[in-house]
JSON list of N, CA and C in Angstrom, two decimals:
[
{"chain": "A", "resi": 129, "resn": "UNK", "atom": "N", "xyz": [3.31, 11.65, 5.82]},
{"chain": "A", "resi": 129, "resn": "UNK", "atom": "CA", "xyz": [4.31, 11.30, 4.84]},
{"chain": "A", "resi": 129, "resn": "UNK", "atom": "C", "xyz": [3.67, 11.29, 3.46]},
{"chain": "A", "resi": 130, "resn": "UNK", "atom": "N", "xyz": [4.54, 12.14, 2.33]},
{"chain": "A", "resi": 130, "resn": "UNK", "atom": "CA", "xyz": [3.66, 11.93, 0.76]},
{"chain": "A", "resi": 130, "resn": "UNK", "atom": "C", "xyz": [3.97, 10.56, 0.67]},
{"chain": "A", "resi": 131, "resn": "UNK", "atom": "N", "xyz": [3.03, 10.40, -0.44]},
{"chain": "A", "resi": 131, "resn": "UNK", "atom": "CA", "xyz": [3.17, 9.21, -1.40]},
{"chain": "A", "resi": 131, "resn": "UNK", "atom": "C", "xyz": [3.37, 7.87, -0.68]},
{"chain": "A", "resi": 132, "resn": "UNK", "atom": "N", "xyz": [2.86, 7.57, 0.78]},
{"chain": "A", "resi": 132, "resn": "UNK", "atom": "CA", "xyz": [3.11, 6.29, 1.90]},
{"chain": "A", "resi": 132, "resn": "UNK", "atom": "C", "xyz": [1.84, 5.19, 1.09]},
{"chain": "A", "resi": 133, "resn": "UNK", "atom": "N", "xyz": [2.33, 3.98, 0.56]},
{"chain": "A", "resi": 133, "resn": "UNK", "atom": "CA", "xyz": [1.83, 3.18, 0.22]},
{"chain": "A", "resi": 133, "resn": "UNK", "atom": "C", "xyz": [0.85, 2.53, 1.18]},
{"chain": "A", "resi": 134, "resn": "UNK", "atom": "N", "xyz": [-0.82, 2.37, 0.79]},
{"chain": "A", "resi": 134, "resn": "UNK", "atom": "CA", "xyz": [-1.98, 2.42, 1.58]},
{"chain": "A", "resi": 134, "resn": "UNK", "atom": "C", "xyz": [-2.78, 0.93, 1.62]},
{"chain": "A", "resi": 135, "resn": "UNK", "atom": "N", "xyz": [-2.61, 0.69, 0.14]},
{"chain": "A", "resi": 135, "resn": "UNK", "atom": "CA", "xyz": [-3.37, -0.39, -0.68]},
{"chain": "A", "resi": 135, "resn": "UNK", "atom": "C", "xyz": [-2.45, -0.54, -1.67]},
{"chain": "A", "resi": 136, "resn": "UNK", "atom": "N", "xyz": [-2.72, -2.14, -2.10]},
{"chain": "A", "resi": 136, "resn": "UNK", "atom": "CA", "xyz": [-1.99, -2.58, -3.21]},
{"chain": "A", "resi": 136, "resn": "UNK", "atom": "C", "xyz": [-3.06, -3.68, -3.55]},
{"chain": "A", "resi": 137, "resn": "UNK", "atom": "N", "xyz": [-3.68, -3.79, -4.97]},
{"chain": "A", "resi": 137, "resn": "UNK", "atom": "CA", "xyz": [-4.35, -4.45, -5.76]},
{"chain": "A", "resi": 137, "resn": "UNK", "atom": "C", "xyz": [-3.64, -5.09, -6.85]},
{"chain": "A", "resi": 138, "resn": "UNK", "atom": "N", "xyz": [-3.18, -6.31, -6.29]},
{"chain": "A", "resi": 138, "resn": "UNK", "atom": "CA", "xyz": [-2.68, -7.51, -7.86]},
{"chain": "A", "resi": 138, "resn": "UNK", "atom": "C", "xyz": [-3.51, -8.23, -8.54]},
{"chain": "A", "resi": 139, "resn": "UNK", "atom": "N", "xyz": [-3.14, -7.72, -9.85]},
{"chain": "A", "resi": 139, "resn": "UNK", "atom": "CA", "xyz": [-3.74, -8.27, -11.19]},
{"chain": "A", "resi": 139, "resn": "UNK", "atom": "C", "xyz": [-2.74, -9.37, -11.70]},
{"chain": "A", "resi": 140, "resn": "UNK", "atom": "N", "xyz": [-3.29, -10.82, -11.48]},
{"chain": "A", "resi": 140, "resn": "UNK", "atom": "CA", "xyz": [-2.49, -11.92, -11.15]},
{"chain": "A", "resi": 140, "resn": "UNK", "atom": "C", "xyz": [-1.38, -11.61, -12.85]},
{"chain": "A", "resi": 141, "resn": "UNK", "atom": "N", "xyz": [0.04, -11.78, -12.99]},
{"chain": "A", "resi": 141, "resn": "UNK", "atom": "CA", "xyz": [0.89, -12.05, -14.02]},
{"chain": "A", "resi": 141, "resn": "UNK", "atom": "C", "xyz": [0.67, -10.82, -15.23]},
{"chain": "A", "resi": 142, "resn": "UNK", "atom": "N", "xyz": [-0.21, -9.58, -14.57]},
{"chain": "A", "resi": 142, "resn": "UNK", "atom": "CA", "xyz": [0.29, -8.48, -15.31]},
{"chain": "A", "resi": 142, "resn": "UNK", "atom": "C", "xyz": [0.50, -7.17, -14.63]},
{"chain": "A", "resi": 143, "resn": "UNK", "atom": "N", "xyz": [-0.43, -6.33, -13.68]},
{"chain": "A", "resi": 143, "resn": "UNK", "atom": "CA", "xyz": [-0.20, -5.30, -12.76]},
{"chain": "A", "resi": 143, "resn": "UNK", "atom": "C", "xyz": [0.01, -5.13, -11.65]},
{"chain": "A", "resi": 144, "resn": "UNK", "atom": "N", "xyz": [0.24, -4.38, -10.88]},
{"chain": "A", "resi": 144, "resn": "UNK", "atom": "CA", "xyz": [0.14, -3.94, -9.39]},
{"chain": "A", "resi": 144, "resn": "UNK", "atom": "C", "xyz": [-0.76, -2.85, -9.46]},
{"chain": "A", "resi": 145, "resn": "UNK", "atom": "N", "xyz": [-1.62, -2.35, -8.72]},
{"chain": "A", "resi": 145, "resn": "UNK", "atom": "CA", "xyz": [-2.32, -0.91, -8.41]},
{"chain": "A", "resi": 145, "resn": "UNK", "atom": "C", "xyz": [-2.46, -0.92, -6.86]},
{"chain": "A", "resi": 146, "resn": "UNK", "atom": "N", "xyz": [-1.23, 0.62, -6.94]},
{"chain": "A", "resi": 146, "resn": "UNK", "atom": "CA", "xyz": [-0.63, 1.22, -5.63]},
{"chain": "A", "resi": 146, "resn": "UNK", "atom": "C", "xyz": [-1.76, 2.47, -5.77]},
{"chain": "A", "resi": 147, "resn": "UNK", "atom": "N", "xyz": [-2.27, 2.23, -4.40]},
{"chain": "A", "resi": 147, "resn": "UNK", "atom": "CA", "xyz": [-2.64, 3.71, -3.55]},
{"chain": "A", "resi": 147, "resn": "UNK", "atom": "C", "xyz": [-1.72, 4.08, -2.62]},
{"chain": "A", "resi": 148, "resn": "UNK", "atom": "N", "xyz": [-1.81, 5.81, -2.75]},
{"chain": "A", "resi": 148, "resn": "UNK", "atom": "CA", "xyz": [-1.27, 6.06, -2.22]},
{"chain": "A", "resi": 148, "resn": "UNK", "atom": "C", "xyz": [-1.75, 7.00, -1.09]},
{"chain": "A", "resi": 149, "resn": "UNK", "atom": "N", "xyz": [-1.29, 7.42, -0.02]},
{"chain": "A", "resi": 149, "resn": "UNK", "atom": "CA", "xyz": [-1.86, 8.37, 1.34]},
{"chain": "A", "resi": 149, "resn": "UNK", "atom": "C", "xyz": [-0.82, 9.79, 1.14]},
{"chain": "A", "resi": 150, "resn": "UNK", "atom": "N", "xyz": [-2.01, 10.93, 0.84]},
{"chain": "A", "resi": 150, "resn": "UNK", "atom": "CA", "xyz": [-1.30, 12.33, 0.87]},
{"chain": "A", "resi": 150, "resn": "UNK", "atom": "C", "xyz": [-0.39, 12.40, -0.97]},
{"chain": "A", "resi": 151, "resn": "UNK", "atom": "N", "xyz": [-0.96, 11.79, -1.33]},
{"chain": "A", "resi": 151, "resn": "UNK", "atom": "CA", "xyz": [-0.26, 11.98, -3.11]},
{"chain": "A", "resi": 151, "resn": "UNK", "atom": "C", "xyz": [0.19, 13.35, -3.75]},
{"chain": "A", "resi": 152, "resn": "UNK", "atom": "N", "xyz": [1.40, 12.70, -4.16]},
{"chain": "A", "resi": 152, "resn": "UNK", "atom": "CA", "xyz": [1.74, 14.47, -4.50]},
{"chain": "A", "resi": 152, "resn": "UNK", "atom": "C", "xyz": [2.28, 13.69, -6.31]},
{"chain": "A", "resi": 153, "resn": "UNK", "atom": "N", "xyz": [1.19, 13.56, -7.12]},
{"chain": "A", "resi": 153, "resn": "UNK", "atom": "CA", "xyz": [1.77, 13.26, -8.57]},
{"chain": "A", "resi": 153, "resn": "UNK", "atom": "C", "xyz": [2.14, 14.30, -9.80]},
{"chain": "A", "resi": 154, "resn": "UNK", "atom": "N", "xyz": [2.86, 14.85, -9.12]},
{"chain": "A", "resi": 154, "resn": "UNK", "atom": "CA", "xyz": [3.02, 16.32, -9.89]},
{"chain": "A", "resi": 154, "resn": "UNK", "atom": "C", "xyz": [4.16, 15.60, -10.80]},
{"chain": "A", "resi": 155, "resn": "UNK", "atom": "N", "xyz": [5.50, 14.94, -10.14]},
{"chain": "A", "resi": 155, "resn": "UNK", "atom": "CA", "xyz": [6.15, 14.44, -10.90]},
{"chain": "A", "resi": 155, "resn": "UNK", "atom": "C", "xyz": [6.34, 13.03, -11.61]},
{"chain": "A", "resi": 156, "resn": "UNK", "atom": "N", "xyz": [5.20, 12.35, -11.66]},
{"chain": "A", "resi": 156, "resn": "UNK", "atom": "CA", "xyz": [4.82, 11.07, -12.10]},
{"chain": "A", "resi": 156, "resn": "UNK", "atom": "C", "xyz": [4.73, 11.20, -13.14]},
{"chain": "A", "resi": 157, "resn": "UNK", "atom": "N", "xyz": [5.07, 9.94, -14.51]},
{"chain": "A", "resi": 157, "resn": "UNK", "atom": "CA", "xyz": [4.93, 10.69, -15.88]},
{"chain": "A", "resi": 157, "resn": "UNK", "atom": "C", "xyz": [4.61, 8.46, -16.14]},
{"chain": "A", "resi": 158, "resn": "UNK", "atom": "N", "xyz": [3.78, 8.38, -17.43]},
{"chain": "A", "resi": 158, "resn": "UNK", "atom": "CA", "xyz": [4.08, 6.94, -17.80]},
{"chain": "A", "resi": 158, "resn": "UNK", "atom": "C", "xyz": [5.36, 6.91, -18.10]},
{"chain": "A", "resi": 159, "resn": "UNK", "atom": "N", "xyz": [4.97, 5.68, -17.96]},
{"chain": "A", "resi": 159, "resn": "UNK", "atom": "CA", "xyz": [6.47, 4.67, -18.52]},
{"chain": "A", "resi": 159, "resn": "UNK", "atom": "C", "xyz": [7.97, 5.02, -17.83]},
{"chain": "A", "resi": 160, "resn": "UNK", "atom": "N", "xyz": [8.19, 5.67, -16.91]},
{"chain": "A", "resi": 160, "resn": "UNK", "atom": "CA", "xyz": [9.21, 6.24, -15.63]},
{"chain": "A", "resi": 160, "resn": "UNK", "atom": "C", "xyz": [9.08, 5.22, -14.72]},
{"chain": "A", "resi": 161, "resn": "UNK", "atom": "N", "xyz": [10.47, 5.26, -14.00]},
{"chain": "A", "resi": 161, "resn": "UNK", "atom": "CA", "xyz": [10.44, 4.55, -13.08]},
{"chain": "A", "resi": 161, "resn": "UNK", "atom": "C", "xyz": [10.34, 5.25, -11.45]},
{"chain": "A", "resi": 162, "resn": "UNK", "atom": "N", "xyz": [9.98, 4.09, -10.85]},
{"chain": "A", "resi": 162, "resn": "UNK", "atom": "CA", "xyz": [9.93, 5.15, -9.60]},
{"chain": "A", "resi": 162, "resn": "UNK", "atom": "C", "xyz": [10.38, 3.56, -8.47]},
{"chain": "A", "resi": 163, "resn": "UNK", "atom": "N", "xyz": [10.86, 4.51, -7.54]},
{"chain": "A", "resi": 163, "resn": "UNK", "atom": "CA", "xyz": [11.84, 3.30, -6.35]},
{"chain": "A", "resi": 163, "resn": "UNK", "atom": "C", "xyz": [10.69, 3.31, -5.36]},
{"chain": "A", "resi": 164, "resn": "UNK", "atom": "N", "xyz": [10.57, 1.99, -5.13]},
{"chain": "A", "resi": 164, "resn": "UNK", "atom": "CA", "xyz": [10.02, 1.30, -3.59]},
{"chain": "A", "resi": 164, "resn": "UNK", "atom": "C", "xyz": [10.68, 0.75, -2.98]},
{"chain": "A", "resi": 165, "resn": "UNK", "atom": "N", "xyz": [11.14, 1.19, -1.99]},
{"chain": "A", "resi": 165, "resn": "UNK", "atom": "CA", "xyz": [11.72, 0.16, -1.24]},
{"chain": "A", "resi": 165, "resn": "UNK", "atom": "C", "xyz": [13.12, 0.26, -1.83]},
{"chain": "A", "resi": 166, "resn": "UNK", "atom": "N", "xyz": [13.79, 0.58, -2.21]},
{"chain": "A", "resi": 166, "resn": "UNK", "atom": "CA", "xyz": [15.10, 0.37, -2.71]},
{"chain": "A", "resi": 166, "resn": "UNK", "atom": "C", "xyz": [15.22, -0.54, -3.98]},
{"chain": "A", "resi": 167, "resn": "UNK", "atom": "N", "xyz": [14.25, -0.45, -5.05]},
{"chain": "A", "resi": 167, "resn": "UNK", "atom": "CA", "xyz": [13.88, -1.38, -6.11]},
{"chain": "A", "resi": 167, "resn": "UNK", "atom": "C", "xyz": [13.21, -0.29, -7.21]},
{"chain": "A", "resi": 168, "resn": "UNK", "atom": "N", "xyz": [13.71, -0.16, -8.18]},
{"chain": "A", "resi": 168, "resn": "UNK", "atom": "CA", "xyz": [12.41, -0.11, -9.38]},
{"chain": "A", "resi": 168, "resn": "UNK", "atom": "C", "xyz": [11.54, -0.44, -10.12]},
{"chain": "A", "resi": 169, "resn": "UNK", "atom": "N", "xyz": [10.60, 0.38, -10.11]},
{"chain": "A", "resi": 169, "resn": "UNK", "atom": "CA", "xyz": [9.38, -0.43, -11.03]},
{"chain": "A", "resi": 169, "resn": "UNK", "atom": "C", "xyz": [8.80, 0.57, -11.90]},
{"chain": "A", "resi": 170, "resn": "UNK", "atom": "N", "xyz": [8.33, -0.02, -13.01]},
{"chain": "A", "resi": 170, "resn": "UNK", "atom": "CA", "xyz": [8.13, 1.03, -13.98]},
{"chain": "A", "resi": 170, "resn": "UNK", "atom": "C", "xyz": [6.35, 1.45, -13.93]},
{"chain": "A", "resi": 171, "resn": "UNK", "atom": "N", "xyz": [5.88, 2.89, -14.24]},
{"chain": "A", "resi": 171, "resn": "UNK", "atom": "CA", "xyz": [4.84, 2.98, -14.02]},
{"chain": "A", "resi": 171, "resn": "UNK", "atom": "C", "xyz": [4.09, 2.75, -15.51]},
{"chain": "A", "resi": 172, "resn": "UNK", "atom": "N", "xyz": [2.79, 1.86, -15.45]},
{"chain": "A", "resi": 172, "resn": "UNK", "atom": "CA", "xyz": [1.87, 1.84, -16.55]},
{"chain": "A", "resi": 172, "resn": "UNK", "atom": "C", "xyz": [0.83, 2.91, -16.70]},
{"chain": "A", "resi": 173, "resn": "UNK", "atom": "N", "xyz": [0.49, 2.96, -15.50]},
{"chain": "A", "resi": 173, "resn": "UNK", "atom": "CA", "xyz": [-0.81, 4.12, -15.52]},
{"chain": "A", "resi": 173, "resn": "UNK", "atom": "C", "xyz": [-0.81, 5.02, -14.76]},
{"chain": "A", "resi": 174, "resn": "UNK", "atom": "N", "xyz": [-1.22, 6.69, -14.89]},
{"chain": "A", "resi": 174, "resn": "UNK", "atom": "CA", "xyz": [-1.95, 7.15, -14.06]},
{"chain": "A", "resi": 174, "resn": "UNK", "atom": "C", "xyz": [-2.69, 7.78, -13.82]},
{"chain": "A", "resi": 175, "resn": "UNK", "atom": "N", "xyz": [-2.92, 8.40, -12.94]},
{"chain": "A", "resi": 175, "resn": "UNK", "atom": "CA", "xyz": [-4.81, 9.36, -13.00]},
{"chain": "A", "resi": 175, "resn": "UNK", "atom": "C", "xyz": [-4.85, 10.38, -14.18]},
{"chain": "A", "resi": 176, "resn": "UNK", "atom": "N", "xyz": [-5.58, 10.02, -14.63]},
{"chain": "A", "resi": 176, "resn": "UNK", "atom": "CA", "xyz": [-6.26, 10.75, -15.92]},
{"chain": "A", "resi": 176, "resn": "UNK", "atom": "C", "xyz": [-6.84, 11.93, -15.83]},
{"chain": "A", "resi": 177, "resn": "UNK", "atom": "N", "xyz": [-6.69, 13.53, -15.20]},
{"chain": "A", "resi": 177, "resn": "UNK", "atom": "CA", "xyz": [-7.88, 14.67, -14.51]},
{"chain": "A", "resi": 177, "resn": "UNK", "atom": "C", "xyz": [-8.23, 15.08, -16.23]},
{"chain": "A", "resi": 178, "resn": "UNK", "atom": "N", "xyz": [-9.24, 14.85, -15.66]},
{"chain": "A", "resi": 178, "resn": "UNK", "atom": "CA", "xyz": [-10.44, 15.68, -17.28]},
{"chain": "A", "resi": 178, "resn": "UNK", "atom": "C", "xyz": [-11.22, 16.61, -15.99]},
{"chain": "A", "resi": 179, "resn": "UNK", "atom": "N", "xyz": [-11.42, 18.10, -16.98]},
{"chain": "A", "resi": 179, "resn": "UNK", "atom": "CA", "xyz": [-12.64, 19.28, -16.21]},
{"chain": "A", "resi": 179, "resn": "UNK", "atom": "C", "xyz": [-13.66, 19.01, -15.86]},
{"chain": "A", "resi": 180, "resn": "UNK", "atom": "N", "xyz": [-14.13, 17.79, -16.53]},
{"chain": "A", "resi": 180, "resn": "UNK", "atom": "CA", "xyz": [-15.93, 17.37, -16.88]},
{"chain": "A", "resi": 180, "resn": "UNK", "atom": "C", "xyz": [-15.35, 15.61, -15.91]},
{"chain": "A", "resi": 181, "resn": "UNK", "atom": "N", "xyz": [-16.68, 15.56, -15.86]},
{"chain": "A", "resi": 181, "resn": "UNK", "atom": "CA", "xyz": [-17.06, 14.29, -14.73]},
{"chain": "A", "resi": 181, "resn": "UNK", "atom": "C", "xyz": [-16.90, 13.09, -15.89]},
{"chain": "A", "resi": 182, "resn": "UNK", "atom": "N", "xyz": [-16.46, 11.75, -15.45]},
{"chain": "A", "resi": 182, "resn": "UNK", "atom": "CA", "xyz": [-15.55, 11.73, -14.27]},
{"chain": "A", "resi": 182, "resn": "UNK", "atom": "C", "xyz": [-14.43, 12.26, -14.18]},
{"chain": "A", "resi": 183, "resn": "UNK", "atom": "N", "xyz": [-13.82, 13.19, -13.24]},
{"chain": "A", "resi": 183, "resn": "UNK", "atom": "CA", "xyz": [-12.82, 13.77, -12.91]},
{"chain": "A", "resi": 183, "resn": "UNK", "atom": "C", "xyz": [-11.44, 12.72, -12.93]},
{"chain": "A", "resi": 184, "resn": "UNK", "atom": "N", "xyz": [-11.12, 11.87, -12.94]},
{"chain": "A", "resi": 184, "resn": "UNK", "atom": "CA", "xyz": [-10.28, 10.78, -14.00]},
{"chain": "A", "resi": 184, "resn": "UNK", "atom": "C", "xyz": [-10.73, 9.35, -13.81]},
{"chain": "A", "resi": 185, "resn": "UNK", "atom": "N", "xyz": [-9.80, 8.22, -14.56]},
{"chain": "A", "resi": 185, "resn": "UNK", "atom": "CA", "xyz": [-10.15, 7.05, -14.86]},
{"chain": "A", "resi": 185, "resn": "UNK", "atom": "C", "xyz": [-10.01, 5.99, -13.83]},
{"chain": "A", "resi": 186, "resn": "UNK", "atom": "N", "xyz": [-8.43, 6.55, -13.48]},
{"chain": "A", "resi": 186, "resn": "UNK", "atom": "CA", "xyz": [-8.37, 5.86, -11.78]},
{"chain": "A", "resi": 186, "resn": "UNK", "atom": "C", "xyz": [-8.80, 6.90, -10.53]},
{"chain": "A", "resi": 187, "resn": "UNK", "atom": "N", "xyz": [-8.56, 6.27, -9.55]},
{"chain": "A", "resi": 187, "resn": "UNK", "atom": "CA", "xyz": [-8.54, 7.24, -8.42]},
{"chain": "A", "resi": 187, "resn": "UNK", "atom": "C", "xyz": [-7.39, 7.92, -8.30]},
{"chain": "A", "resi": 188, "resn": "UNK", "atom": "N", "xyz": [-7.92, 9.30, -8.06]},
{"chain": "A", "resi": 188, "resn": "UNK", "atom": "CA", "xyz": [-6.85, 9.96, -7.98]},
{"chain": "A", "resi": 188, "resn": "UNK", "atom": "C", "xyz": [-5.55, 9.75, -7.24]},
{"chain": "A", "resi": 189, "resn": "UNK", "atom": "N", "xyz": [-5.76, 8.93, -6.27]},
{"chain": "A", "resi": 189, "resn": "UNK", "atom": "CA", "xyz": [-4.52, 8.71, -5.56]},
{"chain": "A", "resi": 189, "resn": "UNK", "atom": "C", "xyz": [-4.21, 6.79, -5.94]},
{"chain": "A", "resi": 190, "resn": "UNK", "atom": "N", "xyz": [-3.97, 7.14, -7.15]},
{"chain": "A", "resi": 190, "resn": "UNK", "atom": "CA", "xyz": [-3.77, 5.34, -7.76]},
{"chain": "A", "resi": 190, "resn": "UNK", "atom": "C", "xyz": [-3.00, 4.95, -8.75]},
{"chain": "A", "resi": 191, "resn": "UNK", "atom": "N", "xyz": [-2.03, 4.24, -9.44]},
{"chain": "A", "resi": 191, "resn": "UNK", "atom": "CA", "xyz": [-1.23, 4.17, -10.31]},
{"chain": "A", "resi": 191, "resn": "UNK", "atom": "C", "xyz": [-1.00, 2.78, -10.50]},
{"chain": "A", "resi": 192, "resn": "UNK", "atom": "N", "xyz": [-0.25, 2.44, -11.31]},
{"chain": "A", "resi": 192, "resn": "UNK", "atom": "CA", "xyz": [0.18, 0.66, -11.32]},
{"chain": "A", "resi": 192, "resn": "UNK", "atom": "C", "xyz": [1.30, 0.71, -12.32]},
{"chain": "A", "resi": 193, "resn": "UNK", "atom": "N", "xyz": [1.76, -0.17, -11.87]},
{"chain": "A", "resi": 193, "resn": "UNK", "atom": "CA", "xyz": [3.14, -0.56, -11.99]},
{"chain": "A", "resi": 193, "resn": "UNK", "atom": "C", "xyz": [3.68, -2.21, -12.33]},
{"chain": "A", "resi": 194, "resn": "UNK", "atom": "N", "xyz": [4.64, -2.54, -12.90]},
{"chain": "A", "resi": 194, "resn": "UNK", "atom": "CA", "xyz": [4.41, -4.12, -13.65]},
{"chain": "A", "resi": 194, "resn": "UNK", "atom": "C", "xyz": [4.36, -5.20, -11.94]},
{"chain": "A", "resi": 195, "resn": "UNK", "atom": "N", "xyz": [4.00, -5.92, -12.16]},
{"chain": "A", "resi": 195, "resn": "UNK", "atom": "CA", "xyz": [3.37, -7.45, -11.74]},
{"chain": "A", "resi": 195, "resn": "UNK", "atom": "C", "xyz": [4.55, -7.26, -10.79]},
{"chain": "A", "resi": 196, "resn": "UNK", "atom": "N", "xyz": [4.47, -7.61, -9.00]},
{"chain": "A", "resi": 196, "resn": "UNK", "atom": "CA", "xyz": [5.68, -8.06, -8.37]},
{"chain": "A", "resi": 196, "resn": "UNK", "atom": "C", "xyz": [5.11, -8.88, -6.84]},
{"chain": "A", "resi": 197, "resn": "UNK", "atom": "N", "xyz": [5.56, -9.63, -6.41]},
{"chain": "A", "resi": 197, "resn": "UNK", "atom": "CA", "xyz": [5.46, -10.33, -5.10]},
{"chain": "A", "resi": 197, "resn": "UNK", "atom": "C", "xyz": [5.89, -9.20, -3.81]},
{"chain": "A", "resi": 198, "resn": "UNK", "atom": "N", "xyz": [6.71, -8.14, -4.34]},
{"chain": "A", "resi": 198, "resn": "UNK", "atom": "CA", "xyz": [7.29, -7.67, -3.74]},
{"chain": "A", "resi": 198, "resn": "UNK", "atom": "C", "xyz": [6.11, -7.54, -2.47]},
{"chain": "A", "resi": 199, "resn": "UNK", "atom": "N", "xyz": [6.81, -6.86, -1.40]},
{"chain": "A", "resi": 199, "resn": "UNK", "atom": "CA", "xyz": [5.66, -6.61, 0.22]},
{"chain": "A", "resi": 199, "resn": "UNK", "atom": "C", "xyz": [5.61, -4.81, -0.37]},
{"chain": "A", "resi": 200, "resn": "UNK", "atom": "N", "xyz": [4.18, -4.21, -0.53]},
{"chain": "A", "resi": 200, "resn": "UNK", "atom": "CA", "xyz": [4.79, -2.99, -0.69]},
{"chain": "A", "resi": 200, "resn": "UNK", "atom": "C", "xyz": [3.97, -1.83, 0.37]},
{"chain": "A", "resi": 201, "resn": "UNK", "atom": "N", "xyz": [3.14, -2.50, 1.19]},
{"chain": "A", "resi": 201, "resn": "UNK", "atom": "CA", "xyz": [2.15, -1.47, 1.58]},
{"chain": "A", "resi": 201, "resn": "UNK", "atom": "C", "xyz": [2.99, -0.99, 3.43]},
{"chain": "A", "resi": 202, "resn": "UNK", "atom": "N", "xyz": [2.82, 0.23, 2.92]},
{"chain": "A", "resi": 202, "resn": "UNK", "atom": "CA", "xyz": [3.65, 1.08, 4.48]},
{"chain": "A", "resi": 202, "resn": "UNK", "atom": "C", "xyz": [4.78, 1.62, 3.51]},
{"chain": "A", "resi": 203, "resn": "UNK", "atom": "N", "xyz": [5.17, 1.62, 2.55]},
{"chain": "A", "resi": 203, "resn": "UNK", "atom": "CA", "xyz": [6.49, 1.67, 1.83]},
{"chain": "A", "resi": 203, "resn": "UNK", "atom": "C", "xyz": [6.68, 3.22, 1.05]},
{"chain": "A", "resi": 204, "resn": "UNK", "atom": "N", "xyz": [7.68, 4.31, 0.89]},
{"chain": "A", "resi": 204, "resn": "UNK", "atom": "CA", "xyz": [7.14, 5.42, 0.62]},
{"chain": "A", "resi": 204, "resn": "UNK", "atom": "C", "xyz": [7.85, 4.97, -1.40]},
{"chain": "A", "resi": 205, "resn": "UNK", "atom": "N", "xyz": [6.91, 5.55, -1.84]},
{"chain": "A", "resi": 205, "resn": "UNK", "atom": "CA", "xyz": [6.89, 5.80, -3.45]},
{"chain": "A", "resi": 205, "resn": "UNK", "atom": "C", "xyz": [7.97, 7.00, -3.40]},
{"chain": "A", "resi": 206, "resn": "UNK", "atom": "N", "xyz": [9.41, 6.81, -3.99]},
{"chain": "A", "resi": 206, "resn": "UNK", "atom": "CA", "xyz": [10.00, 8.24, -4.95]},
{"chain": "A", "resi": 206, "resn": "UNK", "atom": "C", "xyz": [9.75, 8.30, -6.33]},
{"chain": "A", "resi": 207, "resn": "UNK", "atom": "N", "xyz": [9.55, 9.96, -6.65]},
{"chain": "A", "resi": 207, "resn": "UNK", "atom": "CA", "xyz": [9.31, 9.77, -8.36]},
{"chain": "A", "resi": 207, "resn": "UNK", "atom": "C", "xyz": [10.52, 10.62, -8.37]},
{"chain": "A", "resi": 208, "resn": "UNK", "atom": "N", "xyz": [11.27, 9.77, -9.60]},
{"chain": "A", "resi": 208, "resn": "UNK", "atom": "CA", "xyz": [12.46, 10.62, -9.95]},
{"chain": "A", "resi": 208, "resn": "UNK", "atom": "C", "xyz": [12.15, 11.40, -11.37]}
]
């Protein structure tokens, strides 16, 4: 399955950072929203590819999104 939520790292009262399994971020853009779970959340960051090392800032299969309790890992990411 693309984009099946793997890991989730909370940054207490400001981020989420979602990995994802099999990433396809072709259509990921900042500041877009994208549905989990039947919910939106807006994206802050994402992988940065530069030619020259390091090849980007996050991991390539990594993004974050604002602060939530929500349950999100097993959950598939849509980018609209």
């Amino acid at each position: 399955m693309k984009n099946k939520i793997i890991d989730v790292y909370k940054i207490p009262n400001c981020l989420v950072s979602i990995t994802v399994e099999n990433p396809d971020f072709s259509k990921l853009r900042m500041n877009q929203f994208v549905e989990i779970g039947g919910k939106k959340y807006k994206v802050h960051s994402i992988p940065f590819f530069r030619s020259i090392p390091p090849k980007s800032i996050l991991k390539q299969d990594t993004f974050t999104i604002d602060y939530t309790d929500d349950e999100l890992i097993d959950k598939e990411v849509l980018f609209n």
